[in-house]
CSV table of C-alpha atoms in Angstrom, one decimal:
chain,number,residue,atom,x,y,z
G,99,GLU,CA,-24.3,214.9,-4.0
G,100,ASP,CA,-27.7,214.0,-5.4
G,101,GLN,CA,-28.1,214.8,-9.1
G,102,VAL,CA,-30.1,214.2,-12.3
G,103,THR,CA,-28.8,214.2,-15.9
G,104,GLN,CA,-31.1,214.1,-18.8
G,105,SER,CA,-30.3,213.3,-22.4
G,106,PRO,CA,-30.5,214.2,-25.1
G,107,GLU,CA,-30.9,218.0,-24.4
G,108,ALA,CA,-33.2,218.3,-27.5
G,109,LEU,CA,-34.9,215.8,-29.8
G,110,ARG,CA,-36.7,216.4,-33.1
G,111,LEU,CA,-39.1,213.6,-34.2
G,112,GLN,CA,-41.3,213.1,-37.2
G,113,GLU,CA,-45.0,212.4,-36.2
G,114,GLY,CA,-45.2,208.6,-35.6
G,115,GLU,CA,-41.5,208.1,-35.0
G,116,SER,CA,-41.0,206.5,-31.6
G,117,SER,CA,-38.2,207.4,-29.3
G,118,SER,CA,-36.9,207.3,-25.7
G,119,LEU,CA,-35.8,210.1,-23.3
G,120,ASN,CA,-33.2,209.2,-20.7
G,121,CYS,CA,-32.9,210.4,-17.0
G,122,SER,CA,-29.7,209.2,-15.1
G,123,TYR,CA,-29.6,209.9,-11.4
G,124,THR,CA,-27.5,209.6,-8.4
G,125,VAL,CA,-29.3,209.9,-5.1
G,126,SER,CA,-28.7,208.9,-1.4
G,127,GLY,CA,-31.8,206.5,-1.2
G,128,LEU,CA,-34.5,207.0,-3.7
G,129,ARG,CA,-37.8,207.9,-2.4
G,130,GLY,CA,-39.4,208.6,-5.9
G,131,LEU,CA,-38.6,209.6,-9.4
G,132,PHE,CA,-41.0,212.0,-11.2
G,133,TRP,CA,-41.6,212.9,-14.7
G,134,TYR,CA,-43.1,216.2,-15.6
G,135,ARG,CA,-44.1,218.0,-18.9
G,136,GLN,CA,-43.4,221.7,-19.2
G,137,ASP,CA,-44.8,223.9,-21.9
G,138,PRO,CA,-43.0,227.2,-22.6
G,139,GLY,CA,-43.8,229.7,-20.0
G,140,LYS,CA,-45.9,227.2,-17.9
G,141,GLY,CA,-45.5,225.3,-14.8
G,142,PRO,CA,-44.5,221.5,-14.6
G,143,GLU,CA,-47.4,219.2,-15.3
G,144,PHE,CA,-47.2,215.9,-13.5
G,145,LEU,CA,-47.0,212.7,-15.6
G,146,PHE,CA,-45.6,209.8,-13.6
G,147,THR,CA,-44.1,208.8,-10.2
G,148,LEU,CA,-41.9,205.7,-10.1
G,149,TYR,CA,-40.8,204.3,-6.7
G,150,SER,CA,-38.8,201.3,-7.2
G,151,ALA,CA,-36.6,199.5,-9.9
G,152,GLY,CA,-38.6,197.5,-12.4
G,153,GLU,CA,-41.7,199.7,-12.0
G,154,GLU,CA,-43.4,200.9,-15.1
G,155,LYS,CA,-46.2,203.5,-15.7
G,156,GLU,CA,-48.2,204.2,-18.8
G,157,LYS,CA,-50.4,207.0,-20.1
G,158,GLU,CA,-51.6,207.3,-23.7
G,159,ARG,CA,-48.4,207.4,-25.8
G,160,LEU,CA,-46.1,207.6,-22.9
G,161,LYS,CA,-44.5,204.9,-20.9
G,162,ALA,CA,-42.0,205.5,-18.1
G,163,THR,CA,-39.6,202.8,-16.7
G,164,LEU,CA,-37.1,202.8,-13.8
G,165,THR,CA,-33.9,201.1,-13.0
G,166,LYS,CA,-31.5,201.5,-10.0
G,167,LYS,CA,-29.5,204.1,-12.0
G,168,GLU,CA,-31.8,205.6,-14.6
G,169,SER,CA,-35.3,206.1,-16.0
G,170,PHE,CA,-36.7,206.2,-19.5
G,171,LEU,CA,-39.6,207.9,-21.0
G,172,HIS,CA,-40.7,206.0,-24.1
G,173,ILE,CA,-42.9,207.9,-26.6
G,174,THR,CA,-44.8,205.8,-29.0
G,175,ALA,CA,-46.0,207.2,-32.3
G,176,PRO,CA,-45.8,210.8,-31.0
G,177,LYS,CA,-48.0,213.7,-32.2
G,178,PRO,CA,-47.1,217.4,-32.7
G,179,GLU,CA,-49.1,218.1,-29.4
G,180,ASP,CA,-46.6,216.0,-27.5
G,181,SER,CA,-44.0,218.8,-28.2
G,182,ALA,CA,-42.8,220.2,-24.8
G,183,THR,CA,-39.9,219.9,-22.5
G,184,TYR,CA,-39.9,216.8,-20.4
G,185,LEU,CA,-38.5,217.0,-16.9
G,186,CYS,CA,-37.1,214.3,-14.7
G,187,ALA,CA,-36.9,214.9,-10.9
G,188,VAL,CA,-35.8,212.7,-7.9
G,189,GLN,CA,-36.7,212.9,-4.3
G,190,ALA,CA,-34.3,211.4,-1.7
G,191,ARG,CA,-35.3,209.8,1.5
G,192,ASN,CA,-35.6,212.2,4.4
G,193,THR,CA,-36.2,215.3,2.2
G,194,ASP,CA,-39.2,216.8,0.5
G,195,LYS,CA,-37.3,218.6,-2.1
G,196,LEU,CA,-37.3,217.6,-5.8
G,197,ILE,CA,-34.0,217.6,-7.7
G,198,PHE,CA,-34.6,218.4,-11.3
G,199,GLY,CA,-32.6,217.7,-14.4
G,200,THR,CA,-32.3,220.3,-17.2
G,201,GLY,CA,-35.0,218.6,-19.3
G,202,THR,CA,-35.3,217.3,-22.9
G,203,ARG,CA,-36.9,219.6,-25.3
G,204,LEU,CA,-39.0,217.6,-27.7
G,205,GLN,CA,-40.3,218.8,-31.0
G,206,VAL,CA,-42.6,216.6,-33.1
G,207,PHE,CA,-43.2,217.6,-36.7
G,208,PRO,CA,-46.2,216.6,-38.8
O,240,GLU,CA,-59.9,219.0,-11.3
O,241,PRO,CA,-58.3,221.0,-8.5
O,242,GLU,CA,-55.2,223.0,-9.4
O,243,VAL,CA,-52.6,225.3,-7.8
O,244,THR,CA,-53.1,228.9,-8.8
O,245,GLN,CA,-50.6,231.7,-8.6
O,246,THR,CA,-50.8,235.5,-8.9
O,247,PRO,CA,-49.7,237.7,-10.5
O,248,SER,CA,-48.6,236.0,-13.6
O,249,HIS,CA,-46.0,238.5,-14.3
O,250,GLN,CA,-44.4,241.1,-11.9
O,251,VAL,CA,-42.0,243.8,-12.8
O,252,THR,CA,-40.1,245.6,-10.0
O,253,GLN,CA,-37.2,247.8,-9.5
O,254,MET,CA,-34.0,246.5,-7.7
O,255,GLY,CA,-34.3,246.9,-4.0
O,256,GLN,CA,-38.1,246.8,-3.9
O,257,GLU,CA,-40.0,244.2,-1.9
O,258,VAL,CA,-42.2,241.8,-3.8
O,259,ILE,CA,-44.9,239.3,-2.6
O,260,LEU,CA,-45.8,236.3,-4.8
O,261,ARG,CA,-49.0,234.7,-4.1
O,262,CYS,CA,-50.3,231.1,-4.3
O,263,VAL,CA,-53.4,229.2,-3.7
O,264,PRO,CA,-52.5,225.5,-3.1
O,265,ILE,CA,-54.9,222.7,-3.8
O,266,SER,CA,-57.4,222.9,-1.0
O,267,ASN,CA,-56.8,219.8,1.1
O,268,HIS,CA,-53.0,219.8,0.7
O,269,LEU,CA,-50.9,220.1,3.6
O,270,TYR,CA,-47.3,220.6,2.2
O,271,PHE,CA,-46.4,223.7,0.3
O,272,TYR,CA,-43.2,224.6,-1.8
O,273,TRP,CA,-41.6,227.2,-3.7
O,274,TYR,CA,-39.2,226.7,-6.7
O,275,ARG,CA,-37.7,229.0,-9.1
O,276,GLN,CA,-36.4,228.6,-12.6
O,277,ILE,CA,-34.0,231.0,-14.1
O,278,LEU,CA,-34.3,231.3,-17.8
O,279,GLY,CA,-32.9,228.4,-19.6
O,280,GLN,CA,-31.8,226.7,-16.3
O,281,LYS,CA,-33.1,223.9,-14.0
O,282,VAL,CA,-36.1,224.2,-11.7
O,283,GLU,CA,-34.5,224.7,-8.2
O,284,PHE,CA,-36.0,224.1,-4.8
O,285,LEU,CA,-36.3,227.0,-2.5
O,286,VAL,CA,-38.3,226.0,0.4
O,287,SER,CA,-40.9,223.7,1.9
O,288,PHE,CA,-43.5,224.6,4.4
O,289,TYR,CA,-45.6,222.3,6.7
O,290,ASN,CA,-47.8,222.9,9.8
O,291,ASN,CA,-47.1,226.7,9.6
O,292,GLU,CA,-43.4,226.4,9.7
O,293,ILE,CA,-40.5,225.9,7.2
O,294,SER,CA,-39.5,222.3,7.1
O,295,GLU,CA,-36.6,222.6,4.7
O,296,LYS,CA,-34.8,225.3,2.8
O,297,SER,CA,-32.0,225.7,0.2
O,298,GLU,CA,-29.0,227.8,0.2
O,299,ILE,CA,-30.7,230.2,-2.1
O,300,PHE,CA,-33.3,230.8,0.5
O,301,ASP,CA,-31.5,233.4,2.5
O,302,ASP,CA,-32.6,236.2,4.9
O,303,GLN,CA,-33.9,238.1,1.9
O,304,PHE,CA,-36.7,235.5,1.5
O,305,SER,CA,-39.6,234.7,3.8
O,306,VAL,CA,-42.9,232.5,3.4
O,307,GLU,CA,-46.1,232.8,5.1
O,308,ARG,CA,-49.5,231.1,5.1
O,309,PRO,CA,-51.6,234.2,6.2
O,310,ASP,CA,-54.8,232.3,6.1
O,311,GLY,CA,-56.4,229.0,5.2
O,312,SER,CA,-55.9,229.2,1.6
O,313,ASN,CA,-53.0,231.4,0.6
O,314,PHE,CA,-49.2,230.8,0.6
O,315,THR,CA,-46.9,233.7,0.0
O,316,LEU,CA,-43.3,234.2,-0.9
O,317,LYS,CA,-41.8,237.5,0.0
O,318,ILE,CA,-38.5,239.0,-1.4
O,319,ARG,CA,-37.5,241.9,0.9
O,320,SER,CA,-34.9,243.6,-1.3
O,321,THR,CA,-34.9,242.3,-4.9
O,322,LYS,CA,-31.7,241.9,-6.9
O,323,LEU,CA,-31.2,241.6,-10.6
O,324,GLU,CA,-30.4,237.9,-10.1
O,325,ASP,CA,-33.8,237.3,-8.6
O,326,SER,CA,-35.3,237.5,-12.1
O,327,ALA,CA,-36.8,234.1,-12.7
O,328,MET,CA,-40.1,232.0,-12.9
O,329,TYR,CA,-41.3,231.2,-9.4
O,330,PHE,CA,-43.4,228.1,-9.0
O,331,CYS,CA,-45.6,227.2,-6.1
O,332,ALA,CA,-46.4,223.5,-5.5
O,333,SER,CA,-48.3,221.5,-3.0
O,334,ASN,CA,-49.0,217.9,-2.0
O,335,LEU,CA,-51.3,216.1,0.4
O,336,ALA,CA,-48.4,213.9,1.8
O,337,THR,CA,-44.8,213.8,0.8
O,338,ASP,CA,-45.7,212.3,-2.6
O,339,THR,CA,-46.3,213.9,-6.0
O,340,GLN,CA,-46.0,217.6,-5.9
O,341,TYR,CA,-48.4,219.6,-8.1
O,342,PHE,CA,-47.1,222.8,-9.6
O,343,GLY,CA,-48.9,226.2,-10.3
O,344,PRO,CA,-48.5,228.0,-13.6
O,345,GLY,CA,-45.7,230.3,-12.1
O,346,THR,CA,-45.1,234.0,-11.6
O,347,ARG,CA,-42.6,235.6,-13.9
O,348,LEU,CA,-40.5,238.0,-11.9
O,349,THR,CA,-38.5,240.7,-13.7
O,350,VAL,CA,-36.1,242.8,-11.7
O,351,LEU,CA,-35.0,246.0,-13.5
């Protein structure tokens, strides 16, 4: 069964304190892995798509990497406005649906 | 920047009533989706829609649910007889091809 596990469930960081969020997945043929940001009461906001092991994508303070079993979202020198829940989702071949993890709730304190 | 919009933002209904949730996908997109998120839980896939027909649906999407694209811009989700357990955030998403899905802000459905 295709599934996604994210860790940690929650993460508290001081402003400027870099860290990484993990997304482990099992899927019957990966079509794509997606990172989204979700603010409370809002819809998922797209961050990155990764398609193959070794691929990396970067945007401002965020960098996403992918291996055959997991993906990491690295946050460098975070700011309070980076506080949100970060969702990982996978899409298997021959399907359009996204399978989401439970997310990592990130809080960045000044 | 184009975005997916959804109305209403919050819908309160009585158990057993029918509700229709509305979405306007990004204008040139061809694939449309509904997901839901029960409070504190994962985002779950409900249904995908392409070329005026359902292309895939989950076990959650039973006979109480239906989707429609009544015109060139709207995409709707109907729940015929709501249950307490239907209370959730419902998200519409769209994409041009089977790539990155862009989500709307959601409709919070509360069934009393």
